[in-house]
Amino acid sequence: MKNTNASFAKYGSLAMLMVAQIGTCGDNSTMNLITNALIGSFQATMNQIQLANIIYSLVTGALMMFGGMLGLAIGWKKNYIIGSVILVVGEISLALAPNMVFLCWVSRVLCGLGAALLVPSILGLCVVLYEGKDRALAFGSMGAATGLSSILIPPLAGYVISGAGWRWAFAGLAAYFAVEALLAQVILPEDKKSDSGIRLDYRGAILAAVGLLGLIYGITQISVWGMIRPIYAPFVVFGMSPALLVVLAGGVFLVWLYFFERNVEKRYQSCLLPSSYTSTSQVRDGLLLTSYLYICFGTVGFLVVTWAQLVAGYTPTASGLLTIAMAVPMILFSMGIPKLCYNISPHSICKSGIVITGLGCLCLWIGVNIKGINDWFIVGLFLLGAGQGFVASQSSMIIAQAVNARDAAQSGGIQASTRNVGQALGVAVIGMVLLFSLSGAFKYNIEQLPITPALKREAQRVKMYQLQSDHDFEALLVKHAIPAQDTPRIMSAYREARLTAMRRAIGALFVVVVLHLFGLGAVPRAPFSQQR
């Protein structure tokens, strides 16, 4: 009987943590699917849709370090429940959102705040409840849950969106988190406060939030405000776009945070960002791998669904089913490697994963065409999922093995912050490459067409072109009274520019992936089974 109870506590808690992980990833997956719905409901631009996708990651990235510290102070289970309840409120507000401004700055912020408490609690409980090989399995299971979310949520959400509307999809997520919170109250064991004397670092949390918000928001706005020359900037500074100044201000706050935290740690022995995370090379490389995972996961999700719906003409349900090609291998490898390859070094596994991911990017590049996608696209998604599964099976353990017990428990917030910052930066930078490339390529293509100089001048006057479906772009041409004899040529120029932009965005992702091969220097070359 005792063995049965112990097994239930062990695997029941693990299942509960996976359920929560699936939900937090499912929120982003559902947002990716409603591109066309938001255009139809609110006449949203691609910049607004990109912002709606980023704000969740932006808020969570800014606040998760504090969420991890709060979990230490009040207990991980309590932190977990509070985060789940906030997510219920956020999803309800999404379902009732009256416009894009409310959706972005109220609903997505609430969801981000809830996740900022829930996600660190998931990772913190992995450290508190499990040890050794069980801990490796628990961390691998969280990577698998991310993949499982990509299998379950998109097709279900797509079916609901197609049949009942996008608002009901978020109402369903609200119900999901409500049930999850109730089950967690019963199934998860009561954990003791990891450190009852811990001092909550509010000032550090404010510095981190302001710094990360400035850095990420500034990057996201480059495609709207312009990098140097203003495009649609709300104001100018010495004739320049304010975007880089916002990025620079965010960077200054983060540097201030680093020195502030060192003083706090010396004085109180605990802080928001322990020195072990900045001074230990193994931890830094582990965090870099965590960021890499969500750069890939978030960016690929954004690009795949956007291209599938706007160019290939996929329904939300079909777009969701497409992501299964990436999710299945991610689940299999992130759960299978800790059990079957415990005696292989993390360095070898992570290096192999990054190489496989790079090959996946090349297949994606080949797999897109003017009309949509071909079979190579599916192969690319499979390889991307496999590569991410390799890395997901190791990244959290690499960090947890390199720090003391309390810092390992607090690592949940820092890891979660890193991954969400990575996801937000990935979507922002790759989205910027996509939109700038589209505008530049289309304007170049227009100059090569045998159309009137007046039409060419009008095309050049547009500061930024949006990624649109053929139907929407043709409607735009009709709105501007473009002569019927020129419409087919201009449409062809736009389709070619759209393909060029997508391939450049995938190429940029490939470069980001390959660069991570140079960040494995401190990743252990000995298997976890040989480490203490």
Short mmCIF file of C-alpha atoms in Angstrom, two decimals:
data_model
loop_
_atom_site.label_atom_id
_atom_site.label_comp_id
_atom_site.label_asym_id
_atom_site.label_seq_id
_atom_site.Cartn_x
_atom_site.Cartn_y
_atom_site.Cartn_z
CA MET A 1 0.00 0.00 0.00
CA LYS A 2 2.82 2.39 0.86
CA ASN A 3 4.45 1.68 -2.51
CA THR A 4 1.14 2.35 -4.24
CA ASN A 5 0.71 5.67 -2.41
CA ALA A 6 4.30 6.64 -3.19
CA SER A 7 3.83 5.82 -6.87
CA PHE A 8 0.61 7.84 -7.02
CA ALA A 9 2.30 10.81 -5.34
CA LYS A 10 5.24 10.56 -7.73
CA TYR A 11 3.41 10.05 -11.02
CA GLY A 12 0.20 11.88 -10.07
CA SER A 13 2.20 15.02 -9.28
CA LEU A 14 4.20 14.65 -12.50
CA ALA A 15 0.99 14.33 -14.51
CA MET A 16 -0.39 17.44 -12.78
CA LEU A 17 2.73 19.44 -13.65
CA MET A 18 2.47 18.29 -17.27
CA VAL A 19 -1.19 19.36 -17.40
CA ALA A 20 -0.21 22.86 -16.27
CA GLN A 21 2.67 23.01 -18.76
CA ILE A 22 0.34 21.97 -21.59
CA GLY A 23 -2.08 24.76 -20.65
CA THR A 24 0.53 27.55 -20.57
CA CYS A 25 1.91 26.47 -23.95
CA GLY A 26 -1.62 26.00 -25.30
CA ASP A 27 -2.44 29.65 -24.68
CA ASN A 28 0.29 30.73 -27.11
CA SER A 29 -0.67 28.02 -29.61
CA THR A 30 -4.26 29.28 -29.66
CA MET A 31 -3.12 32.87 -30.19
CA ASN A 32 -1.10 31.73 -33.21
CA LEU A 33 -4.24 30.20 -34.76
CA ILE A 34 -6.47 33.27 -34.70
CA THR A 35 -4.56 35.44 -37.18
CA ASN A 36 -7.37 35.50 -39.75
CA ALA A 37 -10.02 35.76 -37.03
CA LEU A 38 -8.42 38.90 -35.55
CA ILE A 39 -8.11 40.45 -38.99
CA GLY A 40 -11.82 39.77 -39.52
CA SER A 41 -13.04 40.82 -36.04
CA PHE A 42 -10.85 43.87 -35.39
CA GLN A 43 -9.22 44.65 -38.78
CA ALA A 44 -5.93 43.91 -37.01
CA THR A 45 -2.63 44.52 -38.80
CA MET A 46 0.22 41.99 -38.83
CA ASN A 47 2.13 44.27 -36.44
CA GLN A 48 -0.74 44.14 -33.94
CA ILE A 49 -0.99 40.36 -34.26
CA GLN A 50 2.76 40.04 -33.76
CA LEU A 51 2.46 42.25 -30.66
CA ALA A 52 -0.40 40.13 -29.26
CA ASN A 53 1.81 37.04 -29.66
CA ILE A 54 4.77 38.74 -28.00
CA ILE A 55 3.13 40.49 -25.01
CA TYR A 56 2.45 37.22 -23.17
CA SER A 57 6.10 36.21 -23.45
CA LEU A 58 7.22 39.77 -22.72
CA VAL A 59 5.27 40.00 -19.45
CA THR A 60 6.17 36.50 -18.31
CA GLY A 61 9.82 37.04 -19.18
CA ALA A 62 9.87 40.27 -17.18
CA LEU A 63 8.16 38.87 -14.08
CA MET A 64 9.08 35.19 -13.86
CA MET A 65 12.26 35.75 -11.86
CA PHE A 66 10.13 37.41 -9.21
CA GLY A 67 7.57 34.59 -9.57
CA GLY A 68 10.33 32.09 -8.79
CA MET A 69 11.41 34.03 -5.72
CA LEU A 70 7.79 34.33 -4.54
CA GLY A 71 7.42 30.55 -4.84
CA LEU A 72 10.36 30.10 -2.49
CA ALA A 73 8.79 32.50 -0.01
CA ILE A 74 5.17 31.31 0.07
CA GLY A 75 5.54 27.72 -1.15
CA TRP A 76 5.42 26.35 -4.68
CA LYS A 77 1.93 24.85 -4.47
CA LYS A 78 0.34 28.09 -3.30
CA ASN A 79 2.20 30.00 -6.01
CA TYR A 80 0.97 27.44 -8.54
CA ILE A 81 -2.69 27.84 -7.53
CA ILE A 82 -2.56 31.66 -7.55
CA GLY A 83 -1.02 31.66 -11.03
CA SER A 84 -3.70 29.28 -12.32
CA VAL A 85 -6.52 31.48 -10.97
CA ILE A 86 -5.06 34.60 -12.61
CA LEU A 87 -4.87 32.68 -15.88
CA VAL A 88 -8.58 31.83 -15.58
CA VAL A 89 -9.36 35.55 -15.30
CA GLY A 90 -7.04 36.38 -18.20
CA GLU A 91 -8.58 33.80 -20.53
CA ILE A 92 -12.10 35.01 -19.68
CA SER A 93 -11.07 38.59 -20.51
CA LEU A 94 -9.64 37.34 -23.81
CA ALA A 95 -12.94 35.69 -24.67
CA LEU A 96 -14.73 39.00 -24.00
CA ALA A 97 -12.12 41.37 -25.52
CA PRO A 98 -13.85 44.26 -27.38
CA ASN A 99 -10.82 45.40 -29.46
CA MET A 100 -7.11 44.78 -30.10
CA VAL A 101 -5.94 47.34 -27.54
CA PHE A 102 -7.85 45.57 -24.74
CA LEU A 103 -6.77 42.15 -26.02
CA CYS A 104 -3.08 43.12 -26.05
CA TRP A 105 -2.74 45.31 -22.98
CA VAL A 106 -5.31 43.82 -20.59
CA SER A 107 -5.99 40.21 -21.54
CA ARG A 108 -2.48 39.23 -22.64
CA VAL A 109 -0.92 41.03 -19.68
CA LEU A 110 -3.19 39.14 -17.25
CA CYS A 111 -2.33 35.82 -18.89
CA GLY A 112 1.35 36.69 -18.73
CA LEU A 113 1.08 37.57 -15.04
CA GLY A 114 -0.60 34.24 -14.27
CA ALA A 115 2.02 32.31 -16.20
CA ALA A 116 4.77 34.26 -14.42
CA LEU A 117 3.66 32.54 -11.21
CA LEU A 118 2.56 29.16 -12.59
CA VAL A 119 5.53 28.26 -14.81
CA PRO A 120 8.27 28.82 -12.18
CA SER A 121 6.17 26.73 -9.79
CA ILE A 122 6.12 23.86 -12.29
CA LEU A 123 9.92 23.87 -12.55
CA GLY A 124 10.37 24.54 -8.83
CA LEU A 125 8.24 21.52 -7.95
CA CYS A 126 10.33 19.38 -10.34
CA VAL A 127 13.35 20.23 -8.17
CA VAL A 128 11.58 19.90 -4.80
CA LEU A 129 9.69 16.66 -5.50
CA TYR A 130 12.26 14.70 -7.52
CA GLU A 131 15.95 13.78 -7.34
CA GLY A 132 18.53 12.10 -9.57
CA LYS A 133 17.15 10.14 -12.51
CA ASP A 134 13.57 11.01 -11.48
CA ARG A 135 14.43 14.70 -11.73
CA ALA A 136 15.90 14.20 -15.21
CA LEU A 137 12.69 12.41 -16.19
CA ALA A 138 10.57 15.22 -14.68
CA PHE A 139 12.43 17.92 -16.64
CA GLY A 140 12.25 15.83 -19.81
CA SER A 141 8.52 15.39 -19.22
CA MET A 142 8.06 19.17 -19.19
CA GLY A 143 9.68 19.33 -22.62
CA ALA A 144 7.39 16.51 -23.71
CA ALA A 145 4.39 18.42 -22.34
CA THR A 146 5.36 21.37 -24.52
CA GLY A 147 5.31 19.06 -27.53
CA LEU A 148 2.10 17.37 -26.38
CA SER A 149 0.50 20.79 -26.16
CA SER A 150 1.33 21.26 -29.84
CA ILE A 151 -0.47 18.01 -30.63
CA LEU A 152 -3.59 18.48 -28.52
CA ILE A 153 -4.31 22.19 -28.34
CA PRO A 154 -4.00 23.46 -31.96
CA PRO A 155 -6.35 20.89 -33.56
CA LEU A 156 -8.90 21.23 -30.75
CA ALA A 157 -8.65 25.02 -30.66
CA GLY A 158 -8.75 25.14 -34.47
CA TYR A 159 -11.90 23.03 -34.50
CA VAL A 160 -13.56 25.34 -31.95
CA ILE A 161 -12.41 28.48 -33.80
CA SER A 162 -13.74 27.16 -37.13
CA GLY A 163 -17.02 25.93 -35.66
CA ALA A 164 -17.93 28.35 -32.88
CA GLY A 165 -15.51 31.28 -33.12
CA TRP A 166 -12.21 32.29 -31.55
CA ARG A 167 -13.81 33.62 -28.34
CA TRP A 168 -15.06 30.15 -27.40
CA ALA A 169 -11.54 28.78 -27.74
CA PHE A 170 -10.35 31.08 -24.96
CA ALA A 171 -13.45 30.35 -22.90
CA GLY A 172 -12.43 26.70 -23.15
CA LEU A 173 -8.92 27.55 -21.91
CA ALA A 174 -10.46 29.40 -18.95
CA ALA A 175 -12.38 26.23 -18.03
CA TYR A 176 -9.20 24.17 -18.51
CA PHE A 177 -7.20 26.26 -16.04
CA ALA A 178 -10.10 26.28 -13.55
CA VAL A 179 -10.28 22.47 -13.52
CA GLU A 180 -6.48 22.24 -13.41
CA ALA A 181 -6.34 24.48 -10.32
CA LEU A 182 -8.97 22.38 -8.52
CA LEU A 183 -7.18 19.12 -9.32
CA ALA A 184 -3.82 20.54 -8.26
CA GLN A 185 -5.28 21.47 -4.87
CA VAL A 186 -6.10 17.78 -4.33
CA ILE A 187 -3.21 15.97 -6.06
CA LEU A 188 -0.09 18.07 -5.44
CA PRO A 189 1.55 17.45 -2.05
CA GLU A 190 1.88 20.31 0.40
CA ASP A 191 5.43 21.61 0.10
CA LYS A 192 7.22 23.45 2.83
CA LYS A 193 8.45 26.94 2.16
CA SER A 194 11.90 26.50 0.68
CA ASP A 195 13.24 29.38 2.75
CA SER A 196 10.91 30.94 5.29
CA GLY A 197 13.38 33.76 5.91
CA ILE A 198 13.73 34.81 2.29
CA ARG A 199 13.41 38.51 1.54
CA LEU A 200 11.35 39.37 -1.53
CA ASP A 201 13.42 41.58 -3.81
CA TYR A 202 10.80 44.06 -5.04
CA ARG A 203 13.27 46.66 -6.28
CA GLY A 204 15.17 44.03 -8.25
CA ALA A 205 11.88 42.83 -9.74
CA ILE A 206 11.05 46.38 -10.89
CA LEU A 207 14.49 46.83 -12.47
CA ALA A 208 14.20 43.45 -14.25
CA ALA A 209 10.67 44.20 -15.48
CA VAL A 210 11.52 47.67 -16.79
CA GLY A 211 14.76 46.48 -18.40
CA LEU A 212 13.26 43.45 -20.12
CA LEU A 213 10.13 45.34 -21.19
CA GLY A 214 12.25 48.11 -22.73
CA LEU A 215 14.60 45.70 -24.49
CA ILE A 216 11.91 43.44 -25.97
CA TYR A 217 9.25 46.06 -26.69
CA GLY A 218 11.80 48.29 -28.41
CA ILE A 219 12.86 45.43 -30.69
CA THR A 220 9.25 44.54 -31.51
CA GLN A 221 8.53 48.14 -32.53
CA ILE A 222 11.44 48.48 -34.96
CA SER A 223 9.26 47.10 -37.77
CA VAL A 224 6.57 49.70 -36.95
CA TRP A 225 8.54 52.75 -35.79
CA GLY A 226 11.62 52.14 -37.94
CA MET A 227 15.19 51.42 -36.85
CA ILE A 228 16.83 54.79 -37.57
CA ARG A 229 14.56 56.55 -40.06
CA PRO A 230 11.02 56.96 -38.64
CA ILE A 231 8.25 54.92 -40.30
CA TYR A 232 5.13 55.09 -38.13
CA ALA A 233 6.85 56.38 -34.98
CA PRO A 234 4.67 58.03 -32.27
CA PHE A 235 7.41 60.66 -31.85
CA VAL A 236 10.96 61.27 -33.07
CA VAL A 237 14.19 62.00 -31.19
CA PHE A 238 16.60 64.23 -33.13
CA GLY A 239 14.91 63.09 -36.31
CA MET A 240 15.32 59.40 -35.48
CA SER A 241 12.94 56.60 -34.53
CA PRO A 242 12.76 56.06 -30.75
CA ALA A 243 12.93 52.24 -31.10
CA LEU A 244 16.70 51.85 -30.57
CA LEU A 245 16.61 54.35 -27.70
CA VAL A 246 13.96 52.22 -25.94
CA VAL A 247 16.16 49.13 -26.50
CA LEU A 248 19.19 51.00 -25.13
CA ALA A 249 17.23 52.18 -22.08
CA GLY A 250 16.16 48.59 -21.39
CA GLY A 251 19.79 47.47 -21.62
CA VAL A 252 20.87 50.18 -19.15
CA PHE A 253 18.28 48.97 -16.62
CA LEU A 254 19.50 45.37 -17.00
CA VAL A 255 23.12 46.41 -16.36
CA TRP A 256 21.89 48.34 -13.32
CA LEU A 257 20.02 45.20 -12.21
CA TYR A 258 23.23 43.12 -12.34
CA PHE A 259 25.20 45.43 -10.01
CA PHE A 260 22.17 46.05 -7.77
CA GLU A 261 21.67 42.30 -7.28
CA ARG A 262 25.27 41.73 -6.29
CA ASN A 263 24.86 44.25 -3.45
CA VAL A 264 21.53 42.73 -2.37
CA GLU A 265 23.02 39.23 -2.28
CA LYS A 266 25.98 40.35 -0.17
CA ARG A 267 23.68 42.05 2.31
CA TYR A 268 20.79 39.56 2.57
CA GLN A 269 22.28 36.28 1.19
CA SER A 270 19.34 35.98 -1.22
CA CYS A 271 18.29 37.97 -4.26
CA LEU A 272 16.26 37.90 -7.45
CA LEU A 273 19.26 36.93 -9.61
CA PRO A 274 21.78 34.85 -7.60
CA SER A 275 25.42 35.27 -8.59
CA SER A 276 25.61 31.55 -9.36
CA TYR A 277 23.54 32.24 -12.48
CA THR A 278 25.88 34.87 -13.86
CA SER A 279 29.26 33.60 -12.64
CA THR A 280 28.87 29.85 -13.37
CA SER A 281 29.60 29.09 -17.02
CA GLN A 282 27.60 25.83 -16.98
CA VAL A 283 24.53 27.71 -15.80
CA ARG A 284 24.97 30.40 -18.44
CA ASP A 285 25.21 27.80 -21.19
CA GLY A 286 22.16 25.99 -19.77
CA LEU A 287 20.17 29.22 -19.84
CA LEU A 288 21.34 29.87 -23.40
CA LEU A 289 20.01 26.44 -24.41
CA THR A 290 16.72 27.17 -22.65
CA SER A 291 16.42 30.42 -24.60
CA TYR A 292 17.33 28.60 -27.83
CA LEU A 293 14.46 26.13 -27.33
CA TYR A 294 11.82 28.81 -27.16
CA ILE A 295 13.35 30.96 -29.88
CA CYS A 296 12.80 27.95 -32.13
CA PHE A 297 9.44 26.92 -30.69
CA GLY A 298 7.88 30.39 -30.71
CA THR A 299 9.32 31.53 -34.03
CA VAL A 300 8.46 28.35 -35.92
CA GLY A 301 4.93 28.41 -34.50
CA PHE A 302 4.48 32.03 -35.60
CA LEU A 303 5.91 31.50 -39.10
CA VAL A 304 4.25 28.15 -39.80
CA VAL A 305 0.72 29.13 -38.82
CA THR A 306 0.93 32.56 -40.46
CA TRP A 307 2.18 31.10 -43.76
CA ALA A 308 -0.23 28.17 -43.67
CA GLN A 309 -3.30 30.39 -43.16
CA LEU A 310 -2.43 33.44 -45.27
CA VAL A 311 -0.62 31.78 -48.18
CA ALA A 312 -1.53 28.08 -48.26
CA GLY A 313 -5.16 28.81 -47.31
CA TYR A 314 -5.27 26.39 -44.36
CA THR A 315 -8.15 26.57 -41.90
CA PRO A 316 -7.32 26.99 -38.18
CA THR A 317 -7.95 23.26 -37.71
CA ALA A 318 -5.63 22.28 -40.56
CA SER A 319 -2.97 24.72 -39.31
CA GLY A 320 -3.17 23.09 -35.90
CA LEU A 321 -2.80 19.63 -37.38
CA LEU A 322 0.28 20.79 -39.28
CA THR A 323 2.14 21.50 -36.03
CA ILE A 324 1.79 17.84 -35.00
CA ALA A 325 4.70 17.06 -37.35
CA MET A 326 6.95 19.03 -34.99
CA ALA A 327 5.28 18.08 -31.72
CA VAL A 328 5.45 14.27 -31.97
CA PRO A 329 9.24 13.98 -32.28
CA MET A 330 9.70 16.65 -29.62
CA ILE A 331 7.69 14.53 -27.17
CA LEU A 332 9.39 11.27 -28.06
CA PHE A 333 12.94 12.58 -27.76
CA SER A 334 12.49 14.86 -24.75
CA MET A 335 10.97 11.97 -22.72
CA GLY A 336 12.93 9.10 -24.27
CA ILE A 337 16.46 10.47 -24.03
CA PRO A 338 16.55 10.85 -20.20
CA LYS A 339 15.50 7.21 -19.85
CA LEU A 340 17.47 5.63 -22.70
CA CYS A 341 20.52 7.90 -22.97
CA TYR A 342 21.26 8.71 -19.31
CA ASN A 343 24.84 7.48 -19.92
CA ILE A 344 25.49 9.82 -22.87
CA SER A 345 26.97 13.25 -22.21
CA PRO A 346 24.70 16.33 -22.28
CA HIS A 347 27.24 18.01 -24.59
CA SER A 348 26.87 15.32 -27.26
CA ILE A 349 23.08 15.27 -26.98
CA CYS A 350 22.70 19.07 -27.19
CA LYS A 351 25.17 19.42 -30.06
CA SER A 352 23.33 16.73 -32.00
CA GLY A 353 20.01 18.47 -31.29
CA ILE A 354 21.22 21.84 -32.61
CA VAL A 355 22.60 20.24 -35.80
CA ILE A 356 19.29 18.42 -36.37
CA THR A 357 17.38 21.68 -35.81
CA GLY A 358 19.61 23.44 -38.36
CA LEU A 359 18.85 20.73 -40.92
CA GLY A 360 15.15 21.24 -40.15
CA CYS A 361 15.48 24.95 -41.00
CA LEU A 362 17.05 24.09 -44.36
CA CYS A 363 14.17 21.73 -45.13
CA LEU A 364 11.66 24.44 -44.21
CA TRP A 365 13.44 26.82 -46.60
CA ILE A 366 13.09 24.30 -49.42
CA GLY A 367 9.52 23.48 -48.35
CA VAL A 368 7.92 26.89 -48.93
CA ASN A 369 6.80 28.02 -52.38
CA ILE A 370 4.64 30.72 -53.95
CA LYS A 371 1.45 28.71 -53.47
CA GLY A 372 2.17 27.47 -49.93
CA ILE A 373 4.17 24.42 -48.86
CA ASN A 374 5.39 21.05 -50.13
CA ASP A 375 6.49 17.77 -48.51
CA TRP A 376 9.91 19.12 -47.51
CA PHE A 377 8.10 21.50 -45.15
CA ILE A 378 6.74 18.54 -43.16
CA VAL A 379 10.20 16.94 -43.06
CA GLY A 380 11.58 20.22 -41.75
CA LEU A 381 8.98 20.39 -38.97
CA PHE A 382 9.81 16.80 -37.95
CA LEU A 383 13.54 17.56 -37.73
CA LEU A 384 12.89 20.80 -35.82
CA GLY A 385 10.81 18.89 -33.27
CA ALA A 386 13.45 16.16 -32.93
CA GLY A 387 16.25 18.68 -32.43
CA GLN A 388 14.30 20.62 -29.83
CA GLY A 389 13.46 17.36 -28.05
CA PHE A 390 17.17 16.52 -27.75
CA VAL A 391 17.95 19.88 -26.13
CA ALA A 392 14.78 19.99 -23.99
CA SER A 393 15.79 16.68 -22.40
CA GLN A 394 19.00 18.24 -21.04
CA SER A 395 18.78 22.01 -20.58
CA SER A 396 17.05 22.16 -17.18
CA MET A 397 19.25 19.44 -15.68
CA ILE A 398 22.39 21.22 -16.90
CA ILE A 399 21.34 24.23 -14.80
CA ALA A 400 20.05 22.36 -11.74
CA GLN A 401 23.21 20.22 -11.47
CA ALA A 402 25.46 23.29 -11.33
CA VAL A 403 23.94 25.19 -8.36
CA ASN A 404 23.07 24.57 -4.72
CA ALA A 405 19.67 23.21 -3.64
CA ARG A 406 18.02 26.58 -2.96
CA ASP A 407 19.29 28.16 -6.19
CA ALA A 408 18.19 25.03 -8.06
CA ALA A 409 14.65 25.47 -6.73
CA GLN A 410 14.71 29.19 -7.59
CA SER A 411 15.98 28.29 -11.07
CA GLY A 412 12.37 27.73 -12.18
CA GLY A 413 11.71 31.46 -12.37
CA ILE A 414 15.01 32.28 -14.03
CA GLN A 415 14.69 29.46 -16.57
CA ALA A 416 11.10 30.42 -17.34
CA SER A 417 12.08 34.07 -17.71
CA THR A 418 14.92 33.12 -20.03
CA ARG A 419 12.73 30.96 -22.24
CA ASN A 420 9.99 33.58 -22.55
CA VAL A 421 12.48 36.35 -23.26
CA GLY A 422 13.95 34.04 -25.90
CA GLN A 423 10.53 33.41 -27.42
CA ALA A 424 9.63 37.11 -27.46
CA LEU A 425 12.99 38.12 -28.94
CA GLY A 426 12.80 35.33 -31.51
CA VAL A 427 9.34 36.30 -32.74
CA ALA A 428 10.27 40.00 -32.66
CA VAL A 429 13.55 39.68 -34.58
CA ILE A 430 12.39 37.09 -37.12
CA GLY A 431 9.10 38.99 -37.55
CA MET A 432 11.13 42.15 -38.21
CA VAL A 433 13.21 40.33 -40.84
CA LEU A 434 9.99 39.05 -42.44
CA LEU A 435 8.28 42.45 -42.71
CA PHE A 436 11.34 44.47 -43.76
CA SER A 437 12.23 41.82 -46.35
CA LEU A 438 8.67 41.81 -47.70
CA SER A 439 8.61 45.59 -48.17
CA GLY A 440 12.09 45.74 -49.68
CA ALA A 441 11.55 42.81 -52.05
CA PHE A 442 8.14 44.05 -53.21
CA LYS A 443 9.40 47.56 -53.92
CA TYR A 444 12.32 46.10 -55.89
CA ASN A 445 9.98 43.80 -57.86
CA ILE A 446 7.66 46.71 -58.66
CA GLU A 447 10.55 48.65 -60.20
CA GLN A 448 11.12 45.78 -62.66
CA LEU A 449 7.51 45.72 -63.89
CA PRO A 450 6.32 47.32 -67.18
CA ILE A 451 3.86 49.62 -65.40
CA THR A 452 3.49 53.40 -65.38
CA PRO A 453 6.03 55.53 -63.43
CA ALA A 454 3.11 56.94 -61.43
CA LEU A 455 2.18 53.49 -60.14
CA LYS A 456 5.81 52.79 -59.25
CA ARG A 457 6.04 56.05 -57.30
CA GLU A 458 2.83 55.24 -55.44
CA ALA A 459 4.16 51.80 -54.49
CA GLN A 460 7.43 53.30 -53.22
CA ARG A 461 5.59 55.83 -51.05
CA VAL A 462 4.15 53.06 -48.83
CA LYS A 463 6.48 52.82 -45.84
CA MET A 464 5.77 49.21 -44.80
CA TYR A 465 3.84 46.41 -46.51
CA GLN A 466 2.02 43.79 -44.45
CA LEU A 467 2.00 40.03 -44.97
CA GLN A 468 -1.44 39.37 -46.44
CA SER A 469 -3.39 36.67 -48.27
CA ASP A 470 -3.89 36.97 -52.03
CA HIS A 471 -7.54 37.88 -51.43
CA ASP A 472 -6.74 40.70 -48.99
CA PHE A 473 -3.94 42.15 -51.14
CA GLU A 474 -6.09 42.06 -54.27
CA ALA A 475 -8.83 43.87 -52.33
CA LEU A 476 -6.23 46.48 -51.38
CA LEU A 477 -5.37 47.01 -55.05
CA VAL A 478 -9.07 47.44 -55.91
CA LYS A 479 -9.43 49.95 -53.06
CA HIS A 480 -6.61 52.04 -54.54
CA ALA A 481 -8.14 51.84 -58.05
CA ILE A 482 -5.18 50.04 -59.64
CA PRO A 483 -5.87 49.47 -63.38
CA ALA A 484 -7.17 45.96 -64.07
CA GLN A 485 -4.48 45.26 -66.70
CA ASP A 486 -1.73 45.89 -64.10
CA THR A 487 -3.27 43.85 -61.26
CA PRO A 488 -1.95 40.40 -62.34
CA ARG A 489 1.63 41.73 -62.66
CA ILE A 490 1.51 43.44 -59.27
CA MET A 491 -0.02 40.36 -57.65
CA SER A 492 2.79 38.22 -59.08
CA ALA A 493 5.38 40.69 -57.76
CA TYR A 494 3.79 40.55 -54.30
CA ARG A 495 3.68 36.72 -54.26
CA GLU A 496 7.38 36.55 -55.17
CA ALA A 497 8.24 39.14 -52.50
CA ARG A 498 6.24 37.19 -49.94
CA LEU A 499 8.21 34.03 -50.71
CA THR A 500 11.51 35.91 -50.58
CA ALA A 501 10.59 37.37 -47.19
CA MET A 502 9.61 33.99 -45.76
CA ARG A 503 12.82 32.37 -46.92
CA ARG A 504 14.90 35.21 -45.46
CA ALA A 505 13.08 34.81 -42.15
CA ILE A 506 13.80 31.06 -42.15
CA GLY A 507 17.41 31.83 -43.09
CA ALA A 508 17.69 34.20 -40.13
CA LEU A 509 16.38 31.45 -37.84
CA PHE A 510 18.98 29.05 -39.29
CA VAL A 511 21.76 31.53 -38.44
CA VAL A 512 20.45 31.91 -34.86
CA VAL A 513 20.34 28.11 -34.46
CA VAL A 514 23.87 27.55 -35.79
CA LEU A 515 25.31 30.29 -33.55
CA HIS A 516 24.18 28.28 -30.51
CA LEU A 517 26.79 25.64 -31.38
CA PHE A 518 29.35 28.11 -30.01
CA GLY A 519 27.53 28.26 -26.65
CA LEU A 520 28.21 24.67 -25.54
CA GLY A 521 31.70 25.13 -24.08
CA ALA A 522 30.66 24.59 -20.45
CA VAL A 523 27.98 21.96 -21.06
CA PRO A 524 29.14 18.79 -19.24
CA ARG A 525 30.98 16.23 -21.36
CA ALA A 526 30.37 13.54 -18.74
CA PRO A 527 26.95 11.83 -18.48
CA PHE A 528 24.68 12.80 -15.57
CA SER A 529 25.02 9.23 -14.30
CA GLN A 530 28.71 9.94 -13.58
CA GLN A 531 28.04 13.23 -11.82
CA ARG A 532 27.33 13.51 -8.15
#
